mmCIF file of C-alpha atoms and ligand atoms in Angstrom:
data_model
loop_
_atom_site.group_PDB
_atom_site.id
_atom_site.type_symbol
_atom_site.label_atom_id
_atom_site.label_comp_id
_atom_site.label_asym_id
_atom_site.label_seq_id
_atom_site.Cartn_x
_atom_site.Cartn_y
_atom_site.Cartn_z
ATOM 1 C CA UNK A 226 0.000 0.000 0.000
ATOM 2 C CA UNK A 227 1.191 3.673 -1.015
ATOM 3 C CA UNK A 228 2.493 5.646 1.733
ATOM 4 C CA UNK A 229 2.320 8.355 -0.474
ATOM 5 C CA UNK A 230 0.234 11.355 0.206
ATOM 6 C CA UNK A 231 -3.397 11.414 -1.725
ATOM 7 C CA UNK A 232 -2.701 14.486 -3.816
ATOM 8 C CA UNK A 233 -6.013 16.043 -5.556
ATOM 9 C CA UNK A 234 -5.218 17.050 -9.094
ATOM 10 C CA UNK A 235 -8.661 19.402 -10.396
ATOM 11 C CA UNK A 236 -8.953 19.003 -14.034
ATOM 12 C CA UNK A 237 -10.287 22.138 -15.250
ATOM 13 C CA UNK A 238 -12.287 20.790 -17.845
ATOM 14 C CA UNK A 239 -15.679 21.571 -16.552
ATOM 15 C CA UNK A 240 -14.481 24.749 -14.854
ATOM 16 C CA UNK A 241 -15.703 28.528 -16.190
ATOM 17 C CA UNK A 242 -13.816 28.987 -19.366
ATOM 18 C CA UNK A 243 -14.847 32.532 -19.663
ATOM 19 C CA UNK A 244 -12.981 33.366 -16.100
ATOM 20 C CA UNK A 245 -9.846 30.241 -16.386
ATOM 21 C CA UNK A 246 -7.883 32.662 -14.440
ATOM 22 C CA UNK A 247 -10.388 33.290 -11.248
ATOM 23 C CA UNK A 248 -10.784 29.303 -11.106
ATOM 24 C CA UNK A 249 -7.424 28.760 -10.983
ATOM 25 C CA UNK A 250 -6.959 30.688 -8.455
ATOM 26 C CA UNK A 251 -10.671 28.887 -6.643
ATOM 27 C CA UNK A 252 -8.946 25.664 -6.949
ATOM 28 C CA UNK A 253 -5.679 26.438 -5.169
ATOM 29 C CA UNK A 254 -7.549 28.577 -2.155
ATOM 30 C CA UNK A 255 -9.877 24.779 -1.917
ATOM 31 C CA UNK A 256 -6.778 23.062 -1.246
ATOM 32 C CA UNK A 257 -5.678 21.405 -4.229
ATOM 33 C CA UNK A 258 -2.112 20.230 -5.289
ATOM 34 C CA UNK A 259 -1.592 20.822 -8.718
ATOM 35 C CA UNK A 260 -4.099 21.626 -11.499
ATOM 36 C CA UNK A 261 -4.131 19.565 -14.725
ATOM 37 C CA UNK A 262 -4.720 20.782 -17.744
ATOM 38 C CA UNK A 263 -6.916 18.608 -20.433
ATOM 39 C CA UNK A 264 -5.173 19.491 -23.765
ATOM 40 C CA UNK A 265 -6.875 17.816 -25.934
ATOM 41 C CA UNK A 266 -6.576 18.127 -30.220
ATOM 42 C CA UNK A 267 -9.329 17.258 -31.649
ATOM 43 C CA UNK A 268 -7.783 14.005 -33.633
ATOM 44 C CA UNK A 269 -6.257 12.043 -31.009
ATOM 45 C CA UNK A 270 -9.748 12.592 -29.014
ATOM 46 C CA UNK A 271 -12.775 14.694 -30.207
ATOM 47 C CA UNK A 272 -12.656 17.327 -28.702
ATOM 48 C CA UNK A 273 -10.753 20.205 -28.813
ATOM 49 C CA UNK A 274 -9.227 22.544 -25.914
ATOM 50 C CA UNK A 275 -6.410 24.601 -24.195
ATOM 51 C CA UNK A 276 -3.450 25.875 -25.895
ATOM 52 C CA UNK A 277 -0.027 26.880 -24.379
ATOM 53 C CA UNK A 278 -0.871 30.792 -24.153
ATOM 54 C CA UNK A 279 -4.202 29.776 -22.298
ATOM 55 C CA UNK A 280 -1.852 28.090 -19.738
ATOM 56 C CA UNK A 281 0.663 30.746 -19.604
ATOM 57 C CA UNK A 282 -1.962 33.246 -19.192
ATOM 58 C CA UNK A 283 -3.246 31.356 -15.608
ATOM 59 C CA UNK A 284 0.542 30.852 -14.959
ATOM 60 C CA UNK A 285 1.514 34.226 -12.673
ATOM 61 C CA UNK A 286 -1.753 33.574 -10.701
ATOM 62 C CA UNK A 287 -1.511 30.856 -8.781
ATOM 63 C CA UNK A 288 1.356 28.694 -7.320
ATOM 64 C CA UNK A 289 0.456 25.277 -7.648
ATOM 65 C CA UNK A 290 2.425 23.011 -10.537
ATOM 66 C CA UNK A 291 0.414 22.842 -13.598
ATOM 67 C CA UNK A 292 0.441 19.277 -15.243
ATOM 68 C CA UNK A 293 -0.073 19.458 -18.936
ATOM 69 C CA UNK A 294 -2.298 16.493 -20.030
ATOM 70 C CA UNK A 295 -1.032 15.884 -23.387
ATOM 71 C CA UNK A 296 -3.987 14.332 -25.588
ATOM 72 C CA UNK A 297 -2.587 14.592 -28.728
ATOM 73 C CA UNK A 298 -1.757 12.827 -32.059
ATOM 74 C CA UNK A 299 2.211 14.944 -32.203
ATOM 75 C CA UNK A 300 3.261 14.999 -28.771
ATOM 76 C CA UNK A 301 6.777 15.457 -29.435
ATOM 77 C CA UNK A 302 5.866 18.862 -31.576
ATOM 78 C CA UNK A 303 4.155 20.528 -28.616
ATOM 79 C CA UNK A 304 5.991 19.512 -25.522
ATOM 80 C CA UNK A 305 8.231 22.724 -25.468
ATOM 81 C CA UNK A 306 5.683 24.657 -25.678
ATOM 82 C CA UNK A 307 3.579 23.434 -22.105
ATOM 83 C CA UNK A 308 6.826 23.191 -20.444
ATOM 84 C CA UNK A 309 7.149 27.104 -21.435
ATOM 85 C CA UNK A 310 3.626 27.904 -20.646
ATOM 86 C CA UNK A 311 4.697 26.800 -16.987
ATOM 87 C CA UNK A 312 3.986 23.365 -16.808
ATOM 88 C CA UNK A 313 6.083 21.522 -14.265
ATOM 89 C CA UNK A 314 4.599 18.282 -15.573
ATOM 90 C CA UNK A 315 3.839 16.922 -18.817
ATOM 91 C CA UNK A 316 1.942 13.840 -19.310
ATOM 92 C CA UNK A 317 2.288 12.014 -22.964
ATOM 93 C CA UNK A 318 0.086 9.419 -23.806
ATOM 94 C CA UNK A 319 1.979 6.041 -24.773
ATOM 95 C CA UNK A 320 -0.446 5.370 -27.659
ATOM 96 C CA UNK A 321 0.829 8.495 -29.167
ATOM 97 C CA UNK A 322 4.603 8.523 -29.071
ATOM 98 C CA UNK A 323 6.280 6.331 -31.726
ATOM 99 C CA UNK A 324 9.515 6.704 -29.361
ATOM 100 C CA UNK A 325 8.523 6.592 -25.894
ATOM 101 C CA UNK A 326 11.475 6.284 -24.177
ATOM 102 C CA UNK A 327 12.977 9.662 -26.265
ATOM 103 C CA UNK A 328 9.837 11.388 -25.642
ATOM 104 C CA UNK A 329 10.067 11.595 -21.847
ATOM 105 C CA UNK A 330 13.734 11.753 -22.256
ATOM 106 C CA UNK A 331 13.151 15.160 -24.447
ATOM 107 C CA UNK A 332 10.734 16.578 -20.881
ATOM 108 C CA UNK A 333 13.087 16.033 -18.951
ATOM 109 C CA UNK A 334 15.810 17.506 -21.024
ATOM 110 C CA UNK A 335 13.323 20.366 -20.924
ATOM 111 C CA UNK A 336 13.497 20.889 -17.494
ATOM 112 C CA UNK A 337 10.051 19.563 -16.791
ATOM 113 C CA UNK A 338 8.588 15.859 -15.179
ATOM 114 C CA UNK A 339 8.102 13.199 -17.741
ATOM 115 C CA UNK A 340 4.506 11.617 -17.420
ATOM 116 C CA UNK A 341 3.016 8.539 -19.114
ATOM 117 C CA UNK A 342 -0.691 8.306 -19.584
ATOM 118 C CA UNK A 343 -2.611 4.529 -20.210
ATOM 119 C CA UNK A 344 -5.544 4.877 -21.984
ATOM 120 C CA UNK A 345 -7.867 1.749 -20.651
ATOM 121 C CA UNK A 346 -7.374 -1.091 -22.957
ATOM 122 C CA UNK A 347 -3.746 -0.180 -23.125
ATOM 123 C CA UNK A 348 -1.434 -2.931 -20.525
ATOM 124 C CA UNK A 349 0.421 -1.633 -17.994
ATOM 125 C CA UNK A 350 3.552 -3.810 -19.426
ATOM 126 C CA UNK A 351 3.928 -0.720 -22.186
ATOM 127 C CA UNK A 352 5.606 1.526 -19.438
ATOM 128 C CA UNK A 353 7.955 -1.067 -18.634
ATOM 129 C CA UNK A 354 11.149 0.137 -19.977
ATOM 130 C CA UNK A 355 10.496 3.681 -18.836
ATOM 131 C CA UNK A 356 9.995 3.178 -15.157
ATOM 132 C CA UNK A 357 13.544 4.581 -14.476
ATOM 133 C CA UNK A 358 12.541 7.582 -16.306
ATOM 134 C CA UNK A 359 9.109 8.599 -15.436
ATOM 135 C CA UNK A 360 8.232 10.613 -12.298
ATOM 136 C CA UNK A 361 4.191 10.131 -12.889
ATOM 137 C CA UNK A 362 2.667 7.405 -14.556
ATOM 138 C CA UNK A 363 -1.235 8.314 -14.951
ATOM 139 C CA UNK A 364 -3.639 4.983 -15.391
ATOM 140 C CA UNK A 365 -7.117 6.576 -16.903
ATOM 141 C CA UNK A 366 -10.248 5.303 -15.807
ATOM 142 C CA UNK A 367 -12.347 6.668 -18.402
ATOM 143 C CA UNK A 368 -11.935 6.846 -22.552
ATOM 144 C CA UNK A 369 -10.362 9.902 -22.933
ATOM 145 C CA UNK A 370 -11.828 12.915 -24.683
ATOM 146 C CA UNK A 371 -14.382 14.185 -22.349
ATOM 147 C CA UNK A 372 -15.406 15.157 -18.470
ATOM 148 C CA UNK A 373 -18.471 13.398 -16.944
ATOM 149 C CA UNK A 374 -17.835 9.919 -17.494
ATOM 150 C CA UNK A 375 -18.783 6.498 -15.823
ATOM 151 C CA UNK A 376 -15.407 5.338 -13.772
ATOM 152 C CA UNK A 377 -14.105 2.510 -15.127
ATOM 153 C CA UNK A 378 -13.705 -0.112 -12.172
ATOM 154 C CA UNK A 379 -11.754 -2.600 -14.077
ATOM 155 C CA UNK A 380 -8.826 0.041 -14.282
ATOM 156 C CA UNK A 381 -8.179 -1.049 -10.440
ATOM 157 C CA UNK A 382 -6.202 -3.927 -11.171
ATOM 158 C CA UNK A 383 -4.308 -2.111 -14.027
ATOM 159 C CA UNK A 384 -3.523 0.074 -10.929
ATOM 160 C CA UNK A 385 -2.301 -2.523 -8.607
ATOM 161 C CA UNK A 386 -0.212 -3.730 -11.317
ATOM 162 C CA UNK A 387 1.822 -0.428 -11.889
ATOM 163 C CA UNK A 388 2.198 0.276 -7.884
ATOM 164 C CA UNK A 389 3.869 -2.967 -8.417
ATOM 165 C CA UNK A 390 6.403 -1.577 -10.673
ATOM 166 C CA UNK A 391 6.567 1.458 -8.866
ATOM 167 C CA UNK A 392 7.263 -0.623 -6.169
ATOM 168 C CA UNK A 393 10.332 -2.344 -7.597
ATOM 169 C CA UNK A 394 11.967 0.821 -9.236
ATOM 170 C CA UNK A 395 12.179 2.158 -5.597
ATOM 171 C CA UNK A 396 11.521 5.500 -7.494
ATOM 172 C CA UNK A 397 9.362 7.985 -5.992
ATOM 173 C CA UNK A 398 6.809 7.913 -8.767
ATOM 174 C CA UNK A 399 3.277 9.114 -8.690
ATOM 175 C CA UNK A 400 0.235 7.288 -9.409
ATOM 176 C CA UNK A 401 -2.436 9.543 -10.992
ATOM 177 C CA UNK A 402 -5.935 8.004 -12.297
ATOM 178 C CA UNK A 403 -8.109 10.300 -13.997
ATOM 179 C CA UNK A 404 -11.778 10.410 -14.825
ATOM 180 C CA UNK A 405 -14.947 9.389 -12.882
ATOM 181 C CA UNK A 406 -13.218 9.966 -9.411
ATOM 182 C CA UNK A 407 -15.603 11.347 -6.749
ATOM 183 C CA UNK A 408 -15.592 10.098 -2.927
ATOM 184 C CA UNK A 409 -17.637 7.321 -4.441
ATOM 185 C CA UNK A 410 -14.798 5.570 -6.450
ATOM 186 C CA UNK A 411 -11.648 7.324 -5.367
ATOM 187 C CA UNK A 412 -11.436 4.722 -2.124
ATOM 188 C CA UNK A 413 -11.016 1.800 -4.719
ATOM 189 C CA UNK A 414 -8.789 3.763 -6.415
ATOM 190 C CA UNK A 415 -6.427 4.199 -3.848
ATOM 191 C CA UNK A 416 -7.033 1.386 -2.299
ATOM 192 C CA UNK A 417 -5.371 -0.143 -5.587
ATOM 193 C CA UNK A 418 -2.978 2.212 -5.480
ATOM 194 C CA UNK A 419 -3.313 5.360 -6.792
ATOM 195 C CA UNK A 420 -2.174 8.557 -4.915
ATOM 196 C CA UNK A 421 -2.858 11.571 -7.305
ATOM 197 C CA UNK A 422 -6.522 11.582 -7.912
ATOM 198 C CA UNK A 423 -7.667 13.484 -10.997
ATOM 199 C CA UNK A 424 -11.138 15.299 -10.517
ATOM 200 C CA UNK A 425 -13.351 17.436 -12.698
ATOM 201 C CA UNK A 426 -17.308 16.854 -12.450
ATOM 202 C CA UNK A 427 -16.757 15.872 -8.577
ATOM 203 C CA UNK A 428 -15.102 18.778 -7.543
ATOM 204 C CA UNK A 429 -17.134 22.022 -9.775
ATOM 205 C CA UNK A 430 -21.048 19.800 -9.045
ATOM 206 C CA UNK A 431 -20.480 19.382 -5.242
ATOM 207 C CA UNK A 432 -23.113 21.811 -3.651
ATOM 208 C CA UNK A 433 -20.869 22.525 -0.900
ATOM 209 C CA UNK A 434 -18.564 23.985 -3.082
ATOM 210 C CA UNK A 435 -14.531 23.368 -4.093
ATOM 211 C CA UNK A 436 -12.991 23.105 -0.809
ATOM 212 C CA UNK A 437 -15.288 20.851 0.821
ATOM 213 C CA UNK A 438 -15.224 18.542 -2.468
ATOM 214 C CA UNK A 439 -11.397 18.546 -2.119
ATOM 215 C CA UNK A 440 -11.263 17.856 1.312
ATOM 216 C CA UNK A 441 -14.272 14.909 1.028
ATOM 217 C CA UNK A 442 -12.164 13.265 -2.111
ATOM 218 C CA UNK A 443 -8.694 13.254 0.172
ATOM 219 C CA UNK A 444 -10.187 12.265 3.363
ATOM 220 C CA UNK A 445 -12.256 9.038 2.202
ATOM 221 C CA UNK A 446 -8.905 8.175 -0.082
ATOM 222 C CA UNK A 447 -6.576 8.320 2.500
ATOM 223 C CA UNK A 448 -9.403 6.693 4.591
ATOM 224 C CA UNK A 449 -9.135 3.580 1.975
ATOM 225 C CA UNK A 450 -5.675 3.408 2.601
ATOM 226 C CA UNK A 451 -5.593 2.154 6.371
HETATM 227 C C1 DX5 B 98 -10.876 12.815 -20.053
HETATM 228 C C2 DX5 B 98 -10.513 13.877 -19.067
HETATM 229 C C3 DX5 B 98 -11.400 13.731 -17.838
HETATM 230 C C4 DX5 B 98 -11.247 14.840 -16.867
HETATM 231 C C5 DX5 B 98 -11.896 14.509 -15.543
HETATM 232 O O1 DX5 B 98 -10.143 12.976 -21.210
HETATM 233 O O2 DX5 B 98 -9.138 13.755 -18.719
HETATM 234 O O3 DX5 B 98 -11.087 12.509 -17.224
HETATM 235 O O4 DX5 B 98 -9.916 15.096 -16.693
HETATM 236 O O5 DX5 B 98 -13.209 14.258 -15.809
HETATM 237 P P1 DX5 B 98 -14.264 13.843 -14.665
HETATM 238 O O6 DX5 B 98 -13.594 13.996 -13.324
HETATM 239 O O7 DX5 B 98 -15.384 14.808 -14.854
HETATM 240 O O8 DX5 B 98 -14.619 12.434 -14.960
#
């Protein structure tokens, strides 16, 4: 089991587009440890999202790290180009990099943390050879493309098996799942494993607001965990 702190990651996906700067800024005063950033490119999923200047443009107003969430076809074209919009982290997906391994090399070369993203039907065994250079490896419990969706319970042993790996690198690696997390399925999830928990509908729908949605997520993950 991950002695790891839960970490909540917001993804601003469903957040106010017209105001990206003021909900930045929301999500850190709630409590939350980083905010990812959905980049999606319209090919390698449907829909279509936040450029670098958008990110640099939220940059000055909060401190948190920004994770760039890298769903694109040409990863390798646009990686400088988060990593100068202030993101500290930059997840790739595997399914998109011909050349994994120099991909992530590349981020780090960059200055940034080198992230690997599974989509579901993808095995865990394709990070293999690049647990020595990933800090973050990101497991997704939905299809990616959009916020909203049904978690994806069968993820959990997908989980187990890369805290496993983690495990054996002795690396201090983060285990991020992302989509359909709410307190309702983030205990299984970190219960398998995980210990960055990825959050959009959960954390903008609660009635009680950010902070108490933050708070609720952390508290009944780290609950799992005893
Ligand atoms: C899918 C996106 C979503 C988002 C979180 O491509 O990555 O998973 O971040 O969505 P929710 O938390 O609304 O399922």
């Amino acid at each position: 089991m991950s002695s790891r702190p839960i970490q909540i990651a917001p993804s601003v996906l469903p957040a106010d587009f017209s105001r990206l700067g003021d909900e930045c800024k929301r999500l850190e005063d709630a409590g939350v440890d980083r905010i990812q950033w959905d980049v999606m490119d319209g090919v390698f999923v449907p829909n279509l999202t936040f450029g670098p200047d958008v990110i640099h443009s939220c940059r000055a107003g909060v401190d948190v790290p920004f994770e760039a969430h890298l769903m694109v076809v040409n990863p390798d074209e646009l990686v400088h180009r988060y990593v100068e919009a202030g993101c500290e982290i930059v997840i790739v997906h595997a399914e998109a990099c011909t050349h994994l391994h120099r991909t992530l090399t590349n981020i780090r070369e960059l200055g940034a943390s080198p992230a690997v993203a599974l989509n579901p039907a993808t095995p865990s065994t394709s990070v293999r050879h690049v647990m020595d250079i990933v800090d973050l490896v990101l497991v997704m419990t939905v299809n990616p493309g959009f916020g909203g969706q049904a978690y994806i319970s069968t993820m959990e042993s997908k989980v187990a098996e890369v805290a496993a790996m983690i495990e054996l690198t002795g690396r201090d690696i983060d285990l991020e799942v992302d989509g359909g997390i709410g307190p309702s399925t983030a205990p299984a999830a970190a219960a398998a494993g995980a210990d960055v928990l990825v959050a959009g509908s959960a954390l903008f729908r609660d009635p009680k607001g950010l902070a108490h949605a933050v708070s609720e997520i952390r508290s009944v993950a780290e609950a799992a965990r005893r």
